[in-house]
Amino acid sequence: MVWRYNKLENILGLKCLICGKQYRPDQVDYVCPEHGDEGILDVQYDYDFIGRQISREYLSRSNDLTIWRYKPLLPVHPDAQVPPLSVGWTPLYFAPRLAADLGLKNVWVKDEGRQPTASLKDRASAVAVVKAQNKGAEVITTASTGNAAAALGGLCASIQQPNVIFVPERAPLAKIAQLLVFGSRVILVKGTYVDAFDLCLKASKIYGWYNRNTAYNPYMTEGKKTAAYEICEQLDWNAPDRIFVSVGDGCIIGGLHKGLKDLRALGWIDRMPKLMGIQASGSSYLYEAWKNGEDILTKQPIKAQTVADSISAELPRDRIKALAAVKETGGAFVSVEDKDILRAIPELARGAGVFAEPAGAAAYAGLVKAVDQRLVSIDETTVVLNTGNGLKDVDGAMQAVDLVGKTPYRVAPDLEELKQVVSGWKE
Ligand SMILES: *Cc1c(COP(=O)(O)O)cnc(C)c1O
Ligand SMILES: [Zn+2]
């Protein structure tokens, strides 16, 4: 393997979240050697240096509408080649109709379904392929509930980078199809995501494959944090009061927190939004740990079962960062039932025109529940992050419309029969 380490001037080091020990980026690739696979590292930046490279004014003149507009804030070399797929700068929609339904004034929806492979995971996979290329890695690997895999498959295809993907065999078909179409080598693991993760980790160690795994590779959070930059920039640097996001492993919510902390450190936003982590009641490890004050370093895995496959996690890998995100911002975890997640799919689609997969709609279900529990006040500005496109899980969407009693009309190709149907409509 070719070793091409260029010092990254914007980075001070990688800090272990368990022992606080700090490493140079050329010393470790993934986790703290003293804490094995649990020793997740956090990238530490030199904000004085970064502040001299980039500013809000500079960004206002930038015509790079991808995550790379924030390159000085990312763990890549300034001259690093980036993949050609357009990742980032997804739309942030004002949603007055949803706001009215909820009795709120300011509701926004950020639609990550518009990413090249249709989920937020593209933000992380884009960074992964740059890091892997920099290391001269021949193969990149990841385990995933589906979307991280599809993202890696797509980003790798865009630069002809060989990759091996481990997914649980019950991942939705659309996600598996994406991988096969992109040409990834796909390993369907007869087991859960945890099983796929463990097997992938073992394989990467034996074969020397570059590992993109969430909450193992410290740079994935760094890609995901760009969603927070965009939310604030799209709101003219007026940080919202709350951001609702669904939580599985906890990497996205940890990434949002990191992005917001970066912006605070640079003085680009003047307050910290409260992060609202939404979990499915059938996969609510973090919600329980937060509510009961449990120790997440010793809390055992739970059984996870939810229609929202992307947030099904028995042991959230990025639980340290996820819990900190909610606690340090004064947010909350909210748990929502599968039927509320399913109901949220057509509600979000009809109210804002955004079609989400179950895990994406869960964020909206969380907002509905939080309003119900009076956690949100009328004047607050809230952002709902739709993390994945509804076409990722057509089965889930069909269950959702079934639940709200929406069925198509079946007619013969005959005008009289059609007229009978139309005459029965009430509006
Ligand atoms: C991965 C994913 C999530 C959860 O992200 P974590 O980092 O695992 O918490 C939520 N929604 C979608 C669509 C995802 O793909
Ligand atoms: Zn450590």
Short mmCIF file of C-alpha atoms and ligand atoms in Angstrom, two decimals:
data_model
loop_
_atom_site.label_atom_id
_atom_site.label_comp_id
_atom_site.label_asym_id
_atom_site.label_seq_id
_atom_site.Cartn_x
_atom_site.Cartn_y
_atom_site.Cartn_z
CA MET A 1 0.00 0.00 0.00
CA VAL A 2 1.35 3.42 -0.92
CA TRP A 3 1.69 5.76 2.02
CA ARG A 4 1.12 9.33 0.96
CA TYR A 5 0.62 11.27 4.13
CA ASN A 6 0.37 14.99 3.60
CA LYS A 7 0.06 16.93 6.80
CA LEU A 8 -3.38 18.44 7.11
CA GLU A 9 -2.81 21.93 8.41
CA ASN A 10 -6.40 22.38 9.56
CA ILE A 11 -6.24 19.36 11.91
CA LEU A 12 -4.63 19.31 15.35
CA GLY A 13 -5.19 15.64 16.05
CA LEU A 14 -7.59 12.78 16.70
CA LYS A 15 -8.89 12.55 20.25
CA CYS A 16 -10.20 9.37 21.89
CA LEU A 17 -13.68 9.90 23.28
CA ILE A 18 -13.01 7.44 26.10
CA CYS A 19 -9.53 8.33 27.43
CA GLY A 20 -8.97 11.73 25.84
CA LYS A 21 -5.63 10.71 24.39
CA GLN A 22 -4.73 12.59 21.22
CA TYR A 23 -3.06 11.16 18.11
CA ARG A 24 -1.62 12.61 14.92
CA PRO A 25 -3.67 11.62 11.86
CA ASP A 26 -0.70 9.65 10.50
CA GLN A 27 -0.46 7.64 13.76
CA VAL A 28 -3.86 5.97 13.65
CA ASP A 29 -6.39 5.28 10.91
CA TYR A 30 -9.50 4.42 12.87
CA VAL A 31 -9.82 3.88 16.63
CA CYS A 32 -7.79 4.53 19.80
CA PRO A 33 -5.30 1.64 20.03
CA GLU A 34 -5.84 1.56 23.81
CA HIS A 35 -9.57 1.04 23.53
CA GLY A 36 -9.90 -1.29 20.59
CA ASP A 37 -12.95 -1.04 18.39
CA GLU A 38 -14.85 1.05 20.93
CA GLY A 39 -12.25 3.82 21.07
CA ILE A 40 -13.95 6.23 18.71
CA LEU A 41 -11.86 9.23 17.78
CA ASP A 42 -12.96 12.81 17.26
CA VAL A 43 -11.15 15.05 14.79
CA GLN A 44 -9.80 18.23 16.45
CA TYR A 45 -9.47 21.32 14.29
CA ASP A 46 -7.36 24.45 14.36
CA TYR A 47 -10.10 27.07 14.10
CA ASP A 48 -7.69 30.00 13.96
CA PHE A 49 -6.10 28.47 10.90
CA ILE A 50 -9.48 27.63 9.34
CA GLY A 51 -10.81 31.12 10.05
CA ARG A 52 -8.02 32.50 7.87
CA GLN A 53 -8.95 30.16 5.00
CA ILE A 54 -12.71 30.56 4.86
CA SER A 55 -15.44 32.98 5.95
CA ARG A 56 -19.17 33.47 5.54
CA GLU A 57 -18.47 36.16 2.93
CA TYR A 58 -16.19 33.80 1.03
CA LEU A 59 -18.97 31.21 1.04
CA SER A 60 -21.54 33.73 -0.17
CA ARG A 61 -19.42 34.17 -3.30
CA SER A 62 -18.69 30.47 -3.79
CA ASN A 63 -20.39 28.77 -6.69
CA ASP A 64 -19.43 25.30 -5.51
CA LEU A 65 -22.81 23.83 -4.57
CA THR A 66 -21.43 20.64 -2.99
CA ILE A 67 -20.01 19.72 0.41
CA TRP A 68 -16.58 20.70 -0.92
CA ARG A 69 -17.50 24.38 -0.58
CA TYR A 70 -16.55 23.75 3.07
CA LYS A 71 -13.25 22.02 2.22
CA PRO A 72 -11.14 23.97 4.76
CA LEU A 73 -13.43 22.48 7.45
CA LEU A 74 -13.05 18.92 6.19
CA PRO A 75 -10.31 16.37 6.92
CA VAL A 76 -8.92 16.38 3.40
CA HIS A 77 -5.98 18.05 1.76
CA PRO A 78 -6.78 21.35 -0.04
CA ASP A 79 -5.55 19.84 -3.32
CA ALA A 80 -7.26 16.47 -2.85
CA GLN A 81 -9.16 15.23 -5.88
CA VAL A 82 -12.83 14.86 -5.01
CA PRO A 83 -15.28 12.44 -6.63
CA PRO A 84 -17.37 13.85 -9.48
CA LEU A 85 -20.82 13.03 -8.04
CA SER A 86 -22.54 16.12 -6.72
CA VAL A 87 -22.93 15.56 -2.98
CA GLY A 88 -24.56 18.10 -0.70
CA TRP A 89 -26.36 21.44 -0.92
CA THR A 90 -29.73 19.71 -0.77
CA PRO A 91 -32.80 21.95 -0.61
CA LEU A 92 -34.16 23.34 2.65
CA TYR A 93 -37.87 23.90 2.13
CA PHE A 94 -40.07 26.24 4.13
CA ALA A 95 -43.14 24.15 5.02
CA PRO A 96 -46.02 26.44 6.05
CA ARG A 97 -48.63 23.74 5.59
CA LEU A 98 -46.88 21.38 8.01
CA ALA A 99 -46.37 24.28 10.40
CA ALA A 100 -50.10 25.06 10.29
CA ASP A 101 -50.98 21.40 10.93
CA LEU A 102 -48.76 21.47 13.99
CA GLY A 103 -49.73 24.92 15.25
CA LEU A 104 -46.18 26.20 14.75
CA LYS A 105 -44.88 29.18 12.78
CA ASN A 106 -41.60 28.05 11.27
CA VAL A 107 -41.07 24.52 10.05
CA TRP A 108 -38.42 23.67 7.48
CA VAL A 109 -37.63 20.38 5.79
CA LYS A 110 -34.17 19.55 4.51
CA ASP A 111 -34.40 16.86 1.88
CA GLU A 112 -31.47 14.47 1.78
CA GLY A 113 -33.47 12.27 -0.54
CA ARG A 114 -32.01 14.55 -3.21
CA GLN A 115 -28.47 13.25 -2.78
CA PRO A 116 -26.94 11.28 -5.67
CA THR A 117 -27.70 7.89 -4.12
CA ALA A 118 -30.74 9.29 -2.30
CA SER A 119 -29.67 9.46 1.34
CA LEU A 120 -27.57 11.59 3.65
CA LYS A 121 -24.92 8.86 3.72
CA ASP A 122 -23.42 10.27 0.52
CA ARG A 123 -21.88 13.04 2.62
CA ALA A 124 -19.80 10.50 4.57
CA SER A 125 -19.00 8.20 1.67
CA ALA A 126 -17.67 11.13 -0.37
CA VAL A 127 -15.14 11.83 2.38
CA ALA A 128 -14.37 8.10 2.67
CA VAL A 129 -13.35 7.71 -0.96
CA VAL A 130 -11.09 10.76 -0.77
CA LYS A 131 -9.38 9.41 2.35
CA ALA A 132 -9.05 5.94 0.82
CA GLN A 133 -7.56 7.29 -2.41
CA ASN A 134 -5.14 9.36 -0.40
CA LYS A 135 -3.96 6.23 1.36
CA GLY A 136 -3.68 4.40 -1.92
CA ALA A 137 -6.22 1.81 -0.76
CA GLU A 138 -7.08 -0.81 -3.35
CA VAL A 139 -10.43 -1.77 -1.88
CA ILE A 140 -12.92 0.07 0.33
CA THR A 141 -15.37 -1.80 2.51
CA THR A 142 -18.31 -1.06 4.76
CA ALA A 143 -21.15 -2.72 6.59
CA SER A 144 -24.46 -0.99 6.43
CA THR A 145 -28.18 -1.29 6.95
CA GLY A 146 -28.32 -0.27 3.28
CA ASN A 147 -27.89 3.43 2.68
CA ALA A 148 -24.24 3.80 3.67
CA ALA A 149 -23.58 0.87 1.38
CA ALA A 150 -25.47 2.39 -1.55
CA ALA A 151 -23.64 5.66 -0.96
CA LEU A 152 -20.26 3.98 -0.95
CA GLY A 153 -21.21 1.92 -4.00
CA GLY A 154 -22.20 5.01 -5.95
CA LEU A 155 -19.28 7.16 -4.91
CA CYS A 156 -16.85 4.31 -5.66
CA ALA A 157 -18.43 3.71 -9.06
CA SER A 158 -17.89 7.37 -9.92
CA ILE A 159 -14.14 6.89 -9.60
CA GLN A 160 -13.90 3.18 -10.51
CA GLN A 161 -12.84 2.22 -6.99
CA PRO A 162 -13.32 -1.46 -6.13
CA ASN A 163 -15.42 -2.03 -3.01
CA VAL A 164 -16.92 -4.81 -0.91
CA ILE A 165 -20.18 -4.26 0.93
CA PHE A 166 -21.67 -6.21 3.85
CA VAL A 167 -25.43 -5.85 4.39
CA PRO A 168 -27.90 -7.82 6.46
CA GLU A 169 -29.81 -10.10 4.10
CA ARG A 170 -33.11 -8.47 5.06
CA ALA A 171 -32.12 -4.99 3.82
CA PRO A 172 -34.81 -3.49 1.51
CA LEU A 173 -34.51 -4.72 -2.05
CA ALA A 174 -34.09 -1.25 -3.54
CA LYS A 175 -30.93 -0.71 -1.51
CA ILE A 176 -29.46 -4.06 -2.52
CA ALA A 177 -30.39 -3.34 -6.14
CA GLN A 178 -28.51 -0.03 -5.95
CA LEU A 179 -25.35 -1.84 -4.86
CA LEU A 180 -25.53 -4.43 -7.57
CA VAL A 181 -26.21 -1.80 -10.21
CA PHE A 182 -23.18 0.22 -9.10
CA GLY A 183 -21.02 -2.88 -9.44
CA SER A 184 -20.13 -3.36 -5.77
CA ARG A 185 -19.22 -6.83 -4.50
CA VAL A 186 -22.16 -7.53 -2.21
CA ILE A 187 -22.01 -9.86 0.78
CA LEU A 188 -25.50 -10.56 2.15
CA VAL A 189 -24.96 -11.55 5.76
CA LYS A 190 -27.40 -14.02 7.27
CA GLY A 191 -27.89 -12.00 10.42
CA THR A 192 -28.36 -8.47 11.69
CA TYR A 193 -26.49 -5.26 11.00
CA VAL A 194 -24.32 -5.96 14.07
CA ASP A 195 -23.32 -9.29 12.54
CA ALA A 196 -22.56 -7.62 9.21
CA PHE A 197 -20.51 -4.95 10.97
CA ASP A 198 -18.42 -7.47 12.91
CA LEU A 199 -17.74 -9.57 9.84
CA CYS A 200 -16.77 -6.52 7.82
CA LEU A 201 -14.38 -5.36 10.53
CA LYS A 202 -12.68 -8.76 10.67
CA ALA A 203 -12.41 -8.90 6.88
CA SER A 204 -10.94 -5.42 6.61
CA LYS A 205 -8.26 -6.30 9.15
CA ILE A 206 -7.25 -9.50 7.34
CA TYR A 207 -7.33 -8.09 3.82
CA GLY A 208 -6.18 -4.53 4.49
CA TRP A 209 -9.28 -3.00 2.95
CA TYR A 210 -9.95 0.65 3.73
CA ASN A 211 -12.78 0.68 6.25
CA ARG A 212 -15.64 3.18 5.97
CA ASN A 213 -17.62 1.78 8.86
CA THR A 214 -19.70 4.25 10.83
CA ALA A 215 -18.32 5.05 14.27
CA TYR A 216 -15.09 3.25 13.47
CA ASN A 217 -13.72 5.48 10.77
CA PRO A 218 -13.45 8.89 12.50
CA TYR A 219 -13.95 10.85 9.30
CA MET A 220 -17.56 9.83 8.56
CA THR A 221 -18.94 12.23 11.17
CA GLU A 222 -16.94 14.92 9.42
CA GLY A 223 -18.76 14.34 6.15
CA LYS A 224 -22.15 14.24 7.83
CA LYS A 225 -21.55 17.50 9.70
CA THR A 226 -21.85 19.40 6.42
CA ALA A 227 -25.64 19.02 6.71
CA ALA A 228 -25.49 21.33 9.75
CA TYR A 229 -23.37 23.87 7.87
CA GLU A 230 -25.89 23.91 5.05
CA ILE A 231 -28.91 24.29 7.32
CA CYS A 232 -27.34 27.35 8.96
CA GLU A 233 -26.05 28.85 5.73
CA GLN A 234 -29.42 28.31 4.02
CA LEU A 235 -31.05 30.17 6.92
CA ASP A 236 -28.59 33.07 6.42
CA TRP A 237 -26.60 31.94 9.47
CA ASN A 238 -29.62 32.27 11.75
CA ALA A 239 -29.36 28.97 13.55
CA PRO A 240 -32.73 27.24 14.02
CA ASP A 241 -34.03 26.48 17.52
CA ARG A 242 -34.32 22.75 17.00
CA ILE A 243 -33.26 20.13 14.49
CA PHE A 244 -35.17 16.84 14.36
CA VAL A 245 -33.22 13.85 13.12
CA SER A 246 -33.71 10.13 13.37
CA VAL A 247 -31.08 8.12 15.21
CA GLY A 248 -29.78 4.60 14.63
CA ASP A 249 -26.04 4.36 15.23
CA GLY A 250 -26.02 8.03 16.14
CA CYS A 251 -23.45 9.16 13.61
CA ILE A 252 -25.72 11.67 11.88
CA ILE A 253 -26.82 13.40 15.07
CA GLY A 254 -23.20 13.39 16.27
CA GLY A 255 -22.20 14.88 12.93
CA LEU A 256 -24.80 17.64 13.17
CA HIS A 257 -23.51 18.44 16.64
CA LYS A 258 -19.93 18.56 15.36
CA GLY A 259 -20.90 20.86 12.52
CA LEU A 260 -22.72 23.21 14.86
CA LYS A 261 -19.78 23.24 17.28
CA ASP A 262 -17.48 24.13 14.38
CA LEU A 263 -19.75 27.03 13.44
CA ARG A 264 -19.87 28.25 17.05
CA ALA A 265 -16.08 28.03 17.31
CA LEU A 266 -15.74 30.14 14.16
CA GLY A 267 -18.32 32.60 15.47
CA TRP A 268 -20.57 32.07 12.45
CA ILE A 269 -23.70 31.29 14.49
CA ASP A 270 -24.51 32.84 17.83
CA ARG A 271 -26.49 30.05 19.47
CA MET A 272 -26.66 26.30 19.55
CA PRO A 273 -29.79 24.61 18.16
CA LYS A 274 -31.26 21.89 20.35
CA LEU A 275 -30.77 18.49 18.77
CA MET A 276 -33.80 16.22 18.90
CA GLY A 277 -32.90 12.56 18.40
CA ILE A 278 -35.78 10.44 17.18
CA GLN A 279 -35.72 6.69 17.73
CA ALA A 280 -38.18 3.99 16.81
CA SER A 281 -39.80 2.48 19.91
CA GLY A 282 -38.61 -0.90 18.64
CA SER A 283 -35.00 0.27 18.55
CA SER A 284 -34.66 2.78 21.34
CA TYR A 285 -31.34 2.08 23.03
CA LEU A 286 -30.33 5.73 23.22
CA TYR A 287 -33.77 7.00 24.17
CA GLU A 288 -33.78 4.57 27.12
CA ALA A 289 -30.22 5.31 28.15
CA TRP A 290 -30.92 9.06 28.06
CA LYS A 291 -34.24 8.83 29.90
CA ASN A 292 -32.97 6.48 32.62
CA GLY A 293 -29.50 7.96 32.95
CA GLU A 294 -27.84 4.66 32.07
CA ASP A 295 -24.12 4.26 31.39
CA ILE A 296 -23.72 3.67 27.66
CA LEU A 297 -20.27 2.14 28.08
CA THR A 298 -21.79 -0.77 29.98
CA LYS A 299 -25.41 -0.88 28.79
CA GLN A 300 -25.99 -4.11 26.89
CA PRO A 301 -27.40 -4.30 23.35
CA ILE A 302 -31.17 -4.47 23.02
CA LYS A 303 -33.31 -6.33 20.53
CA ALA A 304 -34.11 -4.06 17.60
CA GLN A 305 -37.16 -4.42 15.39
CA THR A 306 -38.67 -1.56 13.41
CA VAL A 307 -40.15 -0.78 10.02
CA ALA A 308 -37.51 1.96 9.76
CA ASP A 309 -34.62 -0.34 8.83
CA SER A 310 -32.09 2.50 8.61
CA ILE A 311 -32.43 3.24 12.33
CA SER A 312 -32.57 -0.34 13.55
CA ALA A 313 -29.53 -0.66 15.82
CA GLU A 314 -29.11 -3.07 18.69
CA LEU A 315 -26.05 -1.26 19.97
CA PRO A 316 -25.69 2.21 18.47
CA ARG A 317 -22.07 2.41 17.41
CA ASP A 318 -21.75 6.16 17.79
CA ARG A 319 -23.61 6.31 21.09
CA ILE A 320 -21.05 8.48 22.86
CA LYS A 321 -21.31 11.25 20.29
CA ALA A 322 -25.09 10.84 19.96
CA LEU A 323 -25.76 11.15 23.67
CA ALA A 324 -23.45 14.16 23.93
CA ALA A 325 -25.25 15.80 21.01
CA VAL A 326 -28.58 15.71 22.82
CA LYS A 327 -27.27 16.45 26.33
CA GLU A 328 -24.92 19.28 25.44
CA THR A 329 -27.47 21.10 23.29
CA GLY A 330 -30.33 20.72 25.78
CA GLY A 331 -32.31 18.69 23.26
CA ALA A 332 -34.13 15.44 23.87
CA PHE A 333 -34.57 11.92 22.61
CA VAL A 334 -38.08 11.05 21.50
CA SER A 335 -39.33 7.56 20.77
CA VAL A 336 -42.02 6.97 18.14
CA GLU A 337 -44.07 3.89 17.32
CA ASP A 338 -43.82 2.21 13.93
CA LYS A 339 -47.40 3.15 13.09
CA ASP A 340 -46.58 6.83 13.73
CA ILE A 341 -43.50 6.54 11.53
CA LEU A 342 -45.61 5.04 8.77
CA ARG A 343 -48.30 7.70 9.17
CA ALA A 344 -45.63 10.38 8.95
CA ILE A 345 -44.68 9.27 5.43
CA PRO A 346 -47.88 10.51 3.73
CA GLU A 347 -48.17 13.45 6.15
CA LEU A 348 -44.75 14.76 5.19
CA ALA A 349 -45.35 13.98 1.54
CA ARG A 350 -48.72 15.77 1.42
CA GLY A 351 -47.68 18.65 3.62
CA ALA A 352 -44.37 19.44 1.98
CA GLY A 353 -44.05 17.34 -1.17
CA VAL A 354 -41.16 15.39 0.30
CA PHE A 355 -41.29 11.60 0.00
CA ALA A 356 -39.25 9.99 2.77
CA GLU A 357 -38.28 6.44 3.59
CA PRO A 358 -39.48 5.32 7.06
CA ALA A 359 -36.31 6.42 8.85
CA GLY A 360 -36.57 9.85 7.23
CA ALA A 361 -40.24 10.23 8.09
CA ALA A 362 -39.42 9.22 11.67
CA ALA A 363 -37.90 12.67 12.17
CA TYR A 364 -41.25 14.23 11.28
CA ALA A 365 -43.10 11.75 13.50
CA GLY A 366 -40.75 12.93 16.26
CA LEU A 367 -41.71 16.55 15.67
CA VAL A 368 -45.40 15.64 15.84
CA LYS A 369 -44.84 13.83 19.12
CA ALA A 370 -42.65 16.58 20.56
CA VAL A 371 -45.37 19.15 19.80
CA ASP A 372 -47.86 16.84 21.47
CA GLN A 373 -45.67 16.63 24.54
CA ARG A 374 -45.28 20.43 24.53
CA LEU A 375 -41.54 20.25 24.02
CA VAL A 376 -41.71 22.79 21.19
CA SER A 377 -43.09 26.32 21.46
CA ILE A 378 -45.01 28.08 18.71
CA ASP A 379 -42.38 30.65 17.78
CA GLU A 380 -39.47 28.26 17.49
CA THR A 381 -37.85 27.59 14.16
CA THR A 382 -37.63 23.85 13.64
CA VAL A 383 -35.85 21.90 10.94
CA VAL A 384 -36.82 18.33 10.07
CA LEU A 385 -34.04 16.43 8.38
CA ASN A 386 -35.36 13.88 5.92
CA THR A 387 -32.42 11.53 5.74
CA GLY A 388 -33.52 9.22 2.91
CA ASN A 389 -35.70 9.05 -0.19
CA GLY A 390 -39.06 7.24 -0.09
CA LEU A 391 -38.22 5.24 -3.21
CA LYS A 392 -35.63 3.40 -1.13
CA ASP A 393 -38.39 1.42 0.52
CA VAL A 394 -41.51 1.08 -1.58
CA ASP A 395 -42.78 -1.67 0.72
CA GLY A 396 -42.70 0.75 3.62
CA ALA A 397 -44.53 3.38 1.57
CA MET A 398 -47.25 0.90 0.59
CA GLN A 399 -47.73 -0.10 4.22
CA ALA A 400 -48.05 3.60 5.04
CA VAL A 401 -50.76 4.38 2.49
CA ASP A 402 -52.56 1.22 3.49
CA LEU A 403 -52.56 2.40 7.10
CA VAL A 404 -54.15 5.75 6.19
CA GLY A 405 -56.70 4.01 3.94
CA LYS A 406 -55.40 5.33 0.64
CA THR A 407 -56.02 2.92 -2.21
CA PRO A 408 -56.12 3.36 -5.97
CA TYR A 409 -59.37 3.09 -7.96
CA ARG A 410 -59.47 0.16 -10.34
CA VAL A 411 -61.48 0.68 -13.53
CA ALA A 412 -61.90 -0.91 -16.93
CA PRO A 413 -60.66 1.35 -19.75
CA ASP A 414 -64.18 2.71 -19.99
CA LEU A 415 -65.40 6.30 -19.51
CA GLU A 416 -68.74 5.32 -17.97
CA GLU A 417 -67.01 3.28 -15.31
CA LEU A 418 -64.66 6.19 -14.63
CA LYS A 419 -67.62 8.59 -14.31
CA GLN A 420 -69.12 6.37 -11.63
CA VAL A 421 -65.91 6.56 -9.68
CA VAL A 422 -65.57 10.36 -10.07
CA SER A 423 -69.18 10.96 -9.07
CA GLY A 424 -68.44 9.27 -5.76
CA TRP A 425 -65.70 11.79 -4.85
CA LYS A 426 -66.56 14.26 -2.14
CA GLU A 427 -64.26 17.11 -3.10
C1 LIG B 1 -28.25 5.95 8.43
C2 LIG B 1 -29.58 6.57 8.43
C3 LIG B 1 -30.15 7.10 9.58
C4 LIG B 1 -29.52 7.03 10.94
O1 LIG B 1 -28.23 7.53 11.02
P1 LIG B 1 -27.28 7.07 12.22
O2 LIG B 1 -26.03 7.78 11.98
O3 LIG B 1 -27.15 5.58 12.10
O4 LIG B 1 -27.95 7.45 13.47
C5 LIG B 1 -31.39 7.69 9.49
N1 LIG B 1 -32.06 7.73 8.31
C6 LIG B 1 -31.55 7.22 7.19
C7 LIG B 1 -32.35 7.28 5.95
C8 LIG B 1 -30.29 6.63 7.21
O5 LIG B 1 -29.81 6.10 6.08
ZN ZN B 2 -8.59 5.74 24.25
#
